[in-house]
């Protein structure tokens, strides 16, 4: 291309581009600040987790911890990991779980709750101070651990259906 035909930028074009770039940069810097204040205002209203009557979180972690406190008072052996492992295998953490297909269910006594306890076992190994409701997570865990301690030495020694 001949030199006369080449497009030359004028000083004004460079100045306009520099101002545009500076303004764009300022806007980019300002956007995170505006977004952050809006986001922080939205997160202040986060829901809180309920608690059990004993003050533990009303979730799997809290139920296990509350059961462990009761078990310690009653000298029932067991650890968090042993309880958690068995709950996940037996009910996936669902306190309303019920087994309607195994041999116990065929006899009319289905396994229930977090650790899949049958009614006669729950009643025999119920721990004083806990609910008499087999679906109550803390009562279910504590009774099951009491049974496992009697039968296997501890819930920690249970690695399959018991």
PDB file of C-alpha atoms in Angstrom:
ATOM      1  CA  UNK A   1       0.000   0.000   0.000  1.00  0.00           C
ATOM      2  CA  UNK A   2       1.454   3.416  -0.890  1.00  0.00           C
ATOM      3  CA  UNK A   3       2.337   5.697   1.975  1.00  0.00           C
ATOM      4  CA  UNK A   4      -0.204   8.276   0.909  1.00  0.00           C
ATOM      5  CA  UNK A   5      -3.033   5.742   1.186  1.00  0.00           C
ATOM      6  CA  UNK A   6      -2.195   4.581   4.731  1.00  0.00           C
ATOM      7  CA  UNK A   7      -4.605   5.700   7.448  1.00  0.00           C
ATOM      8  CA  UNK A   8      -2.945   7.809  10.060  1.00  0.00           C
ATOM      9  CA  UNK A   9      -4.326   8.236  13.552  1.00  0.00           C
ATOM     10  CA  UNK A  10      -4.621  11.739  14.715  1.00  0.00           C
ATOM     11  CA  UNK A  11      -3.763  12.960  18.154  1.00  0.00           C
ATOM     12  CA  UNK A  12      -7.510  13.328  18.943  1.00  0.00           C
ATOM     13  CA  UNK A  13      -8.188   9.651  18.180  1.00  0.00           C
ATOM     14  CA  UNK A  14      -5.499   8.544  20.608  1.00  0.00           C
ATOM     15  CA  UNK A  15      -6.848  10.854  23.310  1.00  0.00           C
ATOM     16  CA  UNK A  16     -10.431   9.583  22.870  1.00  0.00           C
ATOM     17  CA  UNK A  17      -9.248   5.965  23.101  1.00  0.00           C
ATOM     18  CA  UNK A  18      -7.222   6.674  26.244  1.00  0.00           C
ATOM     19  CA  UNK A  19     -10.175   8.359  27.975  1.00  0.00           C
ATOM     20  CA  UNK A  20     -12.511   5.521  26.953  1.00  0.00           C
ATOM     21  CA  UNK A  21     -10.089   2.929  28.301  1.00  0.00           C
ATOM     22  CA  UNK A  22      -9.697   4.823  31.570  1.00  0.00           C
ATOM     23  CA  UNK A  23     -13.474   5.116  32.027  1.00  0.00           C
ATOM     24  CA  UNK A  24     -13.993   1.450  31.229  1.00  0.00           C
ATOM     25  CA  UNK A  25     -11.313   0.493  33.733  1.00  0.00           C
ATOM     26  CA  UNK A  26     -12.940   2.626  36.417  1.00  0.00           C
ATOM     27  CA  UNK A  27     -16.316   1.024  35.701  1.00  0.00           C
ATOM     28  CA  UNK A  28     -14.830  -2.465  35.922  1.00  0.00           C
ATOM     29  CA  UNK A  29     -13.270  -1.588  39.272  1.00  0.00           C
ATOM     30  CA  UNK A  30     -16.538  -0.124  40.563  1.00  0.00           C
ATOM     31  CA  UNK A  31     -18.725  -3.089  39.570  1.00  0.00           C
ATOM     32  CA  UNK A  32     -17.311  -5.587  42.095  1.00  0.00           C
ATOM     33  CA  UNK A  33     -17.783  -3.032  44.852  1.00  0.00           C
ATOM     34  CA  UNK A  34     -21.419  -2.435  43.945  1.00  0.00           C
ATOM     35  CA  UNK A  35     -22.071  -6.168  43.576  1.00  0.00           C
ATOM     36  CA  UNK A  36     -20.324  -6.973  46.848  1.00  0.00           C
ATOM     37  CA  UNK A  37     -22.478  -4.621  48.876  1.00  0.00           C
ATOM     38  CA  UNK A  38     -25.647  -6.044  47.354  1.00  0.00           C
ATOM     39  CA  UNK A  39     -24.470  -9.623  47.917  1.00  0.00           C
ATOM     40  CA  UNK A  40     -23.459  -9.016  51.512  1.00  0.00           C
ATOM     41  CA  UNK A  41     -26.852  -7.531  52.270  1.00  0.00           C
ATOM     42  CA  UNK A  42     -28.523 -10.645  50.871  1.00  0.00           C
ATOM     43  CA  UNK A  43     -26.420 -13.079  52.920  1.00  0.00           C
ATOM     44  CA  UNK A  44     -27.254 -11.506  56.271  1.00  0.00           C
ATOM     45  CA  UNK A  45     -30.681 -13.156  56.185  1.00  0.00           C
ATOM     46  CA  UNK A  46     -29.323 -16.733  55.959  1.00  0.00           C
ATOM     47  CA  UNK A  47     -31.535 -19.326  57.661  1.00  0.00           C
ATOM     48  CA  UNK A  48     -30.339 -20.781  60.938  1.00  0.00           C
ATOM     49  CA  UNK A  49     -30.295 -24.484  61.821  1.00  0.00           C
ATOM     50  CA  UNK A  50     -32.766 -25.527  64.500  1.00  0.00           C
ATOM     51  CA  UNK A  51     -31.600 -27.146  67.692  1.00  0.00           C
ATOM     52  CA  UNK A  52     -32.714 -30.120  69.746  1.00  0.00           C
ATOM     53  CA  UNK A  53     -34.165 -29.551  73.217  1.00  0.00           C
ATOM     54  CA  UNK A  54     -30.677 -30.318  74.594  1.00  0.00           C
ATOM     55  CA  UNK A  55     -29.175 -27.542  72.428  1.00  0.00           C
ATOM     56  CA  UNK A  56     -27.486 -29.633  69.724  1.00  0.00           C
ATOM     57  CA  UNK A  57     -28.000 -28.865  66.013  1.00  0.00           C
ATOM     58  CA  UNK A  58     -31.131 -30.602  64.741  1.00  0.00           C
ATOM     59  CA  UNK A  59     -29.285 -32.574  62.082  1.00  0.00           C
ATOM     60  CA  UNK A  60     -27.312 -35.817  61.802  1.00  0.00           C
ATOM     61  CA  UNK A  61     -24.193 -34.318  63.381  1.00  0.00           C
ATOM     62  CA  UNK A  62     -26.164 -32.950  66.343  1.00  0.00           C
ATOM     63  CA  UNK A  63     -28.111 -36.192  66.876  1.00  0.00           C
ATOM     64  CA  UNK A  64     -24.895 -38.206  66.990  1.00  0.00           C
ATOM     65  CA  UNK A  65     -23.229 -35.754  69.361  1.00  0.00           C
ATOM     66  CA  UNK A  66     -26.259 -35.679  71.678  1.00  0.00           C
ATOM     67  CA  UNK A  67     -26.380 -39.494  71.681  1.00  0.00           C
ATOM     68  CA  UNK A  68     -22.673 -39.651  72.490  1.00  0.00           C
ATOM     69  CA  UNK A  69     -23.227 -37.339  75.480  1.00  0.00           C
ATOM     70  CA  UNK A  70     -26.000 -39.611  76.793  1.00  0.00           C
ATOM     71  CA  UNK A  71     -23.914 -42.696  76.080  1.00  0.00           C
ATOM     72  CA  UNK A  72     -21.003 -41.225  78.055  1.00  0.00           C
ATOM     73  CA  UNK A  73     -23.309 -40.680  81.051  1.00  0.00           C
ATOM     74  CA  UNK A  74     -24.547 -44.295  80.821  1.00  0.00           C
ATOM     75  CA  UNK A  75     -21.137 -45.857  80.069  1.00  0.00           C
ATOM     76  CA  UNK A  76     -22.220 -47.091  76.624  1.00  0.00           C
ATOM     77  CA  UNK A  77     -19.161 -47.344  74.364  1.00  0.00           C
ATOM     78  CA  UNK A  78     -19.050 -45.936  70.844  1.00  0.00           C
ATOM     79  CA  UNK A  79     -17.489 -43.245  68.696  1.00  0.00           C
ATOM     80  CA  UNK A  80     -18.775 -40.623  66.320  1.00  0.00           C
ATOM     81  CA  UNK A  81     -17.195 -42.386  63.345  1.00  0.00           C
ATOM     82  CA  UNK A  82     -18.622 -45.796  64.269  1.00  0.00           C
ATOM     83  CA  UNK A  83     -22.124 -44.383  64.673  1.00  0.00           C
ATOM     84  CA  UNK A  84     -21.935 -42.269  61.512  1.00  0.00           C
ATOM     85  CA  UNK A  85     -20.626 -45.158  59.401  1.00  0.00           C
ATOM     86  CA  UNK A  86     -23.477 -47.431  60.504  1.00  0.00           C
ATOM     87  CA  UNK A  87     -26.162 -44.756  60.048  1.00  0.00           C
ATOM     88  CA  UNK A  88     -25.051 -44.025  56.498  1.00  0.00           C
ATOM     89  CA  UNK A  89     -25.095 -47.735  55.645  1.00  0.00           C
ATOM     90  CA  UNK A  90     -28.442 -48.448  57.339  1.00  0.00           C
ATOM     91  CA  UNK A  91     -30.574 -45.395  56.486  1.00  0.00           C
ATOM     92  CA  UNK A  92     -28.456 -42.838  54.599  1.00  0.00           C
ATOM     93  CA  UNK A  93     -29.184 -40.470  57.483  1.00  0.00           C
ATOM     94  CA  UNK A  94     -32.985 -40.573  57.137  1.00  0.00           C
ATOM     95  CA  UNK A  95     -34.603 -40.764  60.601  1.00  0.00           C
ATOM     96  CA  UNK A  96     -37.924 -41.811  59.021  1.00  0.00           C
ATOM     97  CA  UNK A  97     -36.413 -44.784  57.142  1.00  0.00           C
ATOM     98  CA  UNK A  98     -38.319 -48.054  57.378  1.00  0.00           C
ATOM     99  CA  UNK A  99     -37.435 -51.419  55.843  1.00  0.00           C
ATOM    100  CA  UNK A 100     -40.571 -53.129  54.526  1.00  0.00           C
ATOM    101  CA  UNK A 101     -38.926 -55.974  52.599  1.00  0.00           C
ATOM    102  CA  UNK A 102     -36.481 -57.961  54.809  1.00  0.00           C
ATOM    103  CA  UNK A 103     -37.129 -60.978  57.073  1.00  0.00           C
ATOM    104  CA  UNK A 104     -38.085 -58.753  60.016  1.00  0.00           C
ATOM    105  CA  UNK A 105     -40.655 -56.936  57.897  1.00  0.00           C
ATOM    106  CA  UNK A 106     -42.018 -60.299  56.700  1.00  0.00           C
ATOM    107  CA  UNK A 107     -42.627 -61.140  60.397  1.00  0.00           C
ATOM    108  CA  UNK A 108     -44.442 -57.824  60.901  1.00  0.00           C
ATOM    109  CA  UNK A 109     -41.645 -56.038  62.778  1.00  0.00           C
ATOM    110  CA  UNK A 110     -39.862 -53.818  60.247  1.00  0.00           C
ATOM    111  CA  UNK A 111     -36.582 -52.096  61.029  1.00  0.00           C
ATOM    112  CA  UNK A 112     -37.016 -48.370  61.651  1.00  0.00           C
ATOM    113  CA  UNK A 113     -35.088 -45.146  62.016  1.00  0.00           C
ATOM    114  CA  UNK A 114     -31.496 -44.082  61.546  1.00  0.00           C
ATOM    115  CA  UNK A 115     -29.964 -47.372  62.694  1.00  0.00           C
ATOM    116  CA  UNK A 116     -32.808 -49.646  61.507  1.00  0.00           C
ATOM    117  CA  UNK A 117     -33.865 -51.020  64.898  1.00  0.00           C
ATOM    118  CA  UNK A 118     -36.878 -53.303  65.315  1.00  0.00           C
ATOM    119  CA  UNK A 119     -39.470 -52.486  68.003  1.00  0.00           C
ATOM    120  CA  UNK A 120     -38.598 -55.361  70.411  1.00  0.00           C
ATOM    121  CA  UNK A 121     -34.882 -54.439  70.333  1.00  0.00           C
ATOM    122  CA  UNK A 122     -35.647 -50.747  70.771  1.00  0.00           C
ATOM    123  CA  UNK A 123     -37.876 -51.487  73.762  1.00  0.00           C
ATOM    124  CA  UNK A 124     -35.352 -53.869  75.355  1.00  0.00           C
ATOM    125  CA  UNK A 125     -32.382 -51.497  74.901  1.00  0.00           C
ATOM    126  CA  UNK A 126     -34.148 -48.153  75.319  1.00  0.00           C
ATOM    127  CA  UNK A 127     -31.988 -45.751  77.319  1.00  0.00           C
ATOM    128  CA  UNK A 128     -33.644 -43.797  80.132  1.00  0.00           C
ATOM    129  CA  UNK A 129     -33.859 -40.091  79.426  1.00  0.00           C
ATOM    130  CA  UNK A 130     -34.503 -40.532  75.702  1.00  0.00           C
ATOM    131  CA  UNK A 131     -37.805 -40.552  73.851  1.00  0.00           C
ATOM    132  CA  UNK A 132     -39.872 -43.727  73.572  1.00  0.00           C
ATOM    133  CA  UNK A 133     -40.409 -42.905  69.868  1.00  0.00           C
ATOM    134  CA  UNK A 134     -38.330 -45.292  67.735  1.00  0.00           C
ATOM    135  CA  UNK A 135     -38.153 -42.626  65.000  1.00  0.00           C
ATOM    136  CA  UNK A 136     -36.640 -40.054  67.375  1.00  0.00           C
ATOM    137  CA  UNK A 137     -33.057 -39.812  66.084  1.00  0.00           C
ATOM    138  CA  UNK A 138     -31.343 -39.572  69.478  1.00  0.00           C
ATOM    139  CA  UNK A 139     -33.437 -42.353  71.032  1.00  0.00           C
ATOM    140  CA  UNK A 140     -32.853 -44.589  67.999  1.00  0.00           C
ATOM    141  CA  UNK A 141     -29.089 -44.051  67.969  1.00  0.00           C
ATOM    142  CA  UNK A 142     -28.725 -44.490  71.719  1.00  0.00           C
ATOM    143  CA  UNK A 143     -30.822 -47.671  71.891  1.00  0.00           C
ATOM    144  CA  UNK A 144     -29.014 -49.160  68.882  1.00  0.00           C
ATOM    145  CA  UNK A 145     -25.625 -48.366  70.427  1.00  0.00           C
ATOM    146  CA  UNK A 146     -26.763 -49.904  73.727  1.00  0.00           C
ATOM    147  CA  UNK A 147     -27.774 -53.073  71.851  1.00  0.00           C
ATOM    148  CA  UNK A 148     -24.518 -53.126  69.842  1.00  0.00           C
ATOM    149  CA  UNK A 149     -22.490 -52.697  73.047  1.00  0.00           C
ATOM    150  CA  UNK A 150     -24.270 -55.680  74.620  1.00  0.00           C
ATOM    151  CA  UNK A 151     -23.988 -57.864  71.549  1.00  0.00           C
ATOM    152  CA  UNK A 152     -20.698 -56.774  69.898  1.00  0.00           C
ATOM    153  CA  UNK A 153     -18.860 -54.723  72.518  1.00  0.00           C
ATOM    154  CA  UNK A 154     -19.492 -51.416  70.705  1.00  0.00           C
ATOM    155  CA  UNK A 155     -21.198 -49.938  67.652  1.00  0.00           C
ATOM    156  CA  UNK A 156     -17.630 -49.480  66.409  1.00  0.00           C
ATOM    157  CA  UNK A 157     -17.395 -53.265  65.960  1.00  0.00           C
ATOM    158  CA  UNK A 158     -20.425 -53.380  63.637  1.00  0.00           C
ATOM    159  CA  UNK A 159     -19.551 -53.436  59.940  1.00  0.00           C
ATOM    160  CA  UNK A 160     -22.716 -54.935  58.469  1.00  0.00           C
ATOM    161  CA  UNK A 161     -26.369 -55.508  59.235  1.00  0.00           C
ATOM    162  CA  UNK A 162     -26.716 -56.379  62.902  1.00  0.00           C
TER     163      UNK A 162
END
